[in-house]
Amino acid sequence: MKNTILSAKGLCKSFAHNGGQVHVLQGMDVDIYEGDFTVIMGASGSGKSTTLYALSGMDRATAGEVLYKGENIVKMNEKQLASLRHGDFGFVFQQMHLVSTLSIFENITVPGYLNTHKDAKAIDARAMELLKTMGIEHIQSHLPSQCSGGEQQRCAIARAVINEPALLFADEPTGALNRKNTTEVLDLLTELNRKGQSVLMVTHDAKAACRATRILYIEDGKIVSDLELPPYTKEEEKSRETQVNAWLSSLSW
Amino acid sequence: MRSILKLLRGNLKHGRGSFKGIILLMAILTFSFSGTISNNDQLEKAQKQRWENADMGDFIVYINHDSFTDEMKESIRNAPSAAGYRVKETIIMADSVRSNGEASETKIELIPFDPIYNVFDGNGKDFVSNPSIQDGEILLTYKLHLFSEFQIGSKVTLHTHHGWDEEFVVKGYYEDYILGGATALDNRCMISEKDFARLKEEKLDHVDSNVKLMIMTDVVEIYAKEGATADDLRRELSSTSGLIRTANAAIAGEYLQEVGAMYSSIGSKFVFVFVAMLVLVILITMNNSIHSSIEMEYTELGILKSQGFTSWKIRMVYVIQYTLALLIGAVLGLLISIPALHFLIGAWTNISGIVSETGVSFGKCGLVCVGVIVICFFFVLFATRKVSSIAPVVAINGGHEDVYFESRLKTRIRPKPLTLSIAWRQIVSSLRSYVGTALIVMLMVFFLIFSSVLTQGMKPKALFPELEGDIAVTNYGGLKLDKLADFEQEVRAIDADAQVKSQTDFRMEIDGELINIMTFHSQEPVYRPLKGRAAQYENEIMVASGLSRILNKKIGDSITIASATRTEEYVITGYFDAVSNFGKMAVVTEEGMMRLGHHEVDVAYISLGDIGNKDAVISHLNSTYGNSLRAKEYEENRTLAIVKNVIIVVMNAFSYAIYAILFIFSAVIVGMVCKRSFIKERKDIGVCKAMGFTAGDLRKQFALRFSMVALIGSAAGGVLALFLSEPLLKVIFSVVGITDFTKKYSVFNVALPVVAICVSFYVCAYFSSRKVKSVEVRELITE
């Protein structure tokens, strides 16, 4: 029996557009489980990124609730959301979004420093450990503009996990990367998940989705299908790809 | 041209290039100088018109009627540069008048009614059309309207050698354009010609009288021939007769006008420095704005170039945009000045004593505006030179602007205090963006310290050192310099610890100049030497630094002083600072004064050991000396009090105005820099929010960043003030004879500007960064 880490009920999100309203999410119900590598897939405009942002509290849902540890994220004020962001959740953007004036090392440590109860030295040590894990130790003093896309994204992942979040959100983290960097980033996320990190990732890349232990398919703002997979191994990659592609085909992907 | 205008329109529509900010800064700048220029100009015009109407002489000699000999009159008639002269009479009252039966501590002079002077109506706003005066009435100089005891209908009683027997009713106030300003201590009042003639006939005292309560002074107005100057007249008259050395004052007409406009001209010089500083601030702001604009629009500029725009065309867009903003700002500033000047010039009548037009001097102000705009025009042209180095391909490919423009300087981010540490990092990692702001702060703080030091320096006590005591003794002929020791002993018979201080002034000729020579009998020096030492022997003299420049004499040099009866040599032993008489002053010892044949004490003050002896001492002195002196409880001279008050009001008004203007400037500049930083850092702000920073944290970061820049700029401004304040103040105050300000620095006048600027930057930055709240993390989403 898996523990639910995040639970959404009746999640709605609408945007004003050309004087009218576009309803992107229409009463979505979803549970995200602890230890899972959950991937959200769907066609362009299906609402997968919107779902991710609503679930992570980066954007406020129009209606419905998102429960985390019994608290409704939708109702949280700015301070509570900020605390959630530097405490319980980590986030990786498609375009990395590192702070341009901070070095790679500082981009990783600053969210750690926001947790005032943590020892700064311990944060620095963990950042160094993450830099090694991510293979970007040699560029720690570089500014983001001096690094490649892959290096920046690895830095973004390290930043997202510096506070050992309960849930790591990733919005198409490989979307802006080349093939080599894509594999490296996915390997990192898989490794993190293997060590117990819960991950919720949005992607439209079937190859990236193969790393998941659970895939949710969204259509018109609703989850229409849910695929469970065993933990990823390199050896089974081909067979997983076949399974995922077949599942996606059944959903008119 | 059409393409340039299209781009310009686009820029203006989207609020690019700090258009509104520059308008506001230029409007404030124009407003700042138009007030002073117009006030000065209008006052000068009014003064000139009055003097022309009155046909005032070019050289004016004030001399006791009894001392104005036929030989002197002959010397004027024979002077090669003199075209003629006329004499007007003035009665000088030695004692203060009583108002409604009460002592007033105000001394007045009397002149016969002259319809050439404008008389104010009851409201003091306009003039009456046909001024007249009845016997028994008195028209007071306008500055006395500030005193409650001299309101219309009050009774003014004069002390003559017959007692308090002359009473006049205040009919109103008149415009004394010669000595009516708050810069002169004289209170010339008009009585009817008949009353004047009667007083002259019945109550006048003479030079040889034992009691001198009412003395007639002749005001000799001498006209210079075409091409001759007042200096020529003075030279000729001092060599042919004793007129100058016997006179109480001998002044060029122009000089008297300058006295009337003293505050206005100090203000002008002060505002000139202020305006120069504001222009520099505007130039730095424009430079900042242009550089950020090029940095932020780097790609767009590359695209424009790829579409065929030349660097020159792009630069012209900037030039036109900024020139237009300056032009609009100038017009706006002038428009705001119209109502403000109506009030300011109107209020200035209290200082100048002259009613002048209240309009803006569009010609002069417009000229200054054009000057500022032309400077800015060429500056923008220079500042946009970087546009030429933008290569279209590099720009379109995103260029390397982050690396290219950003500084490589780094400081460590510290967990505690994180916000401060990040704010500091933002500064050092983008140093160039803040250098301009720091420079602006430096100039502002420099100016605030400068004006603060100036305000301190203008404190009345620093300008008009005065003797004080528990009892004031006005001498009507009974107290001599060589008898002061006896006088002191006489007082000590009643109060053993009493101390007597005295002051004696006399105008004498030094190398052709009529100078106020003073001597003090005082335990503490009244004027402390800036350099050298005070006079100790009878042949020594300490001169005001302004006078040493006029005479071109240094310490150790000899000067010749000529009084009406004697001519003696003195050696200069030191310099001191003085504002009275425009610095034309010197101090000798009591023996030194007597050496020139002047033995009478003007005024004495008694400080008592036991205040309980006051009445006994007063009563003893008044009964012993009778009419030859008058002892009474010490009270401050009321006319001097007006002058002091005016100085305080003027200086406070200047200070508040400067603080207000600089606060608005800080707000506008911080707003402009904040806006640019906000646009540039919008993404970073979103990322920080995603990391877990609250909008409040980020706003604090913004505010701290600007406060730190302000602190750095303040430190630089403080250093600048330390080196530059003194020479600048010397230039400004050379007009009134003050040359030394070094000793007037204090923690207050240095710390207050720094704190004021840092706090205002913090507040303005916090307020300007309110848009941080509007940045949503979802903006980082790539759909």
Short mmCIF file of C-alpha atoms in Angstrom, two decimals, chain A residues 13 15 49-50 53 58-59 78-79 82-83 85-86 91 93-95 97-103 106-107 110-111 113-114 116 120 124 141-143 145-146 159 171, chain B residues 402-403 406-408 410-416 418 422 425-426 429-430 683-684 686-697 776-783:
data_model
loop_
_atom_site.label_atom_id
_atom_site.label_comp_id
_atom_site.label_asym_id
_atom_site.label_seq_id
_atom_site.Cartn_x
_atom_site.Cartn_y
_atom_site.Cartn_z
CA LYS A 13 -7.92 26.16 -13.68
CA PHE A 15 -7.63 31.60 -17.90
CA SER A 49 2.14 21.95 -17.28
CA THR A 50 -0.88 23.72 -15.78
CA TYR A 53 1.99 24.24 -11.51
CA MET A 58 3.47 27.69 -8.28
CA ASP A 59 0.11 28.77 -9.66
CA GLU A 78 2.27 33.87 0.07
CA LYS A 79 4.38 33.19 3.14
CA ALA A 82 7.22 30.39 0.06
CA SER A 83 7.90 28.12 3.01
CA ARG A 85 8.84 26.01 -1.90
CA HIS A 86 12.03 26.14 0.11
CA PHE A 91 11.10 22.50 -8.78
CA PHE A 93 11.96 24.29 -15.01
CA GLN A 94 12.25 23.50 -18.70
CA GLN A 95 14.38 26.66 -19.23
CA HIS A 97 15.87 29.58 -14.78
CA LEU A 98 18.98 30.03 -12.71
CA VAL A 99 19.62 33.42 -11.09
CA SER A 100 21.93 35.07 -13.57
CA THR A 101 24.03 36.95 -11.02
CA LEU A 102 24.68 33.94 -8.78
CA SER A 103 27.34 31.31 -9.40
CA GLU A 106 25.31 29.84 -4.99
CA ASN A 107 22.29 29.00 -7.13
CA VAL A 110 20.66 30.05 -1.65
CA PRO A 111 17.37 28.09 -1.33
CA TYR A 113 19.99 29.23 3.29
CA LEU A 114 16.30 30.19 3.28
CA THR A 116 17.14 29.27 8.73
CA ALA A 120 24.84 26.79 6.73
CA ASP A 124 27.40 24.01 1.77
CA SER A 141 32.16 29.18 -9.49
CA HIS A 142 30.86 29.86 -12.99
CA LEU A 143 27.94 32.11 -13.75
CA SER A 145 25.74 32.31 -18.69
CA GLN A 146 29.14 30.61 -18.79
CA ARG A 159 19.07 23.40 -6.49
CA ASP A 171 8.48 20.65 -15.98
CA ASP B 402 25.11 38.87 -19.82
CA VAL B 403 28.83 38.34 -19.84
CA GLU B 406 27.98 42.30 -16.28
CA SER B 407 30.82 42.81 -13.90
CA ARG B 408 32.83 39.73 -12.92
CA LYS B 410 31.81 38.56 -6.81
CA THR B 411 31.25 38.46 -3.12
CA ARG B 412 30.27 35.43 -1.10
CA ILE B 413 26.61 34.84 -0.40
CA ARG B 414 26.30 34.41 3.33
CA PRO B 415 23.38 32.56 4.92
CA LYS B 416 23.10 35.18 7.63
CA LEU B 418 20.90 36.27 3.53
CA ILE B 422 22.23 38.84 -1.81
CA ARG B 425 25.96 40.62 -4.38
CA GLN B 426 23.45 42.17 -6.77
CA SER B 429 27.81 41.68 -9.82
CA SER B 430 26.27 44.56 -11.72
CA LYS B 683 12.98 36.56 -14.61
CA ASP B 684 15.36 36.35 -11.65
CA GLY B 686 10.32 34.89 -10.62
CA VAL B 687 13.05 32.31 -10.03
CA CYS B 688 13.67 33.64 -6.54
CA LYS B 689 9.96 33.38 -5.81
CA ALA B 690 10.02 29.80 -7.07
CA MET B 691 12.95 29.13 -4.73
CA GLY B 692 10.90 30.27 -1.78
CA PHE B 693 11.57 33.97 -1.40
CA THR B 694 8.50 36.04 -0.56
CA ALA B 695 7.68 39.31 -2.34
CA GLY B 696 8.50 41.06 0.94
CA ASP B 697 11.98 39.46 1.02
CA GLU B 776 4.07 35.33 -10.93
CA VAL B 777 6.13 32.18 -10.87
CA ARG B 778 3.95 30.88 -13.66
CA GLU B 779 5.67 33.40 -15.95
CA LEU B 780 8.60 30.96 -15.93
CA ILE B 781 6.46 28.30 -17.51
CA THR B 782 7.43 27.46 -21.06
CA GLU B 783 4.30 26.31 -22.82
#
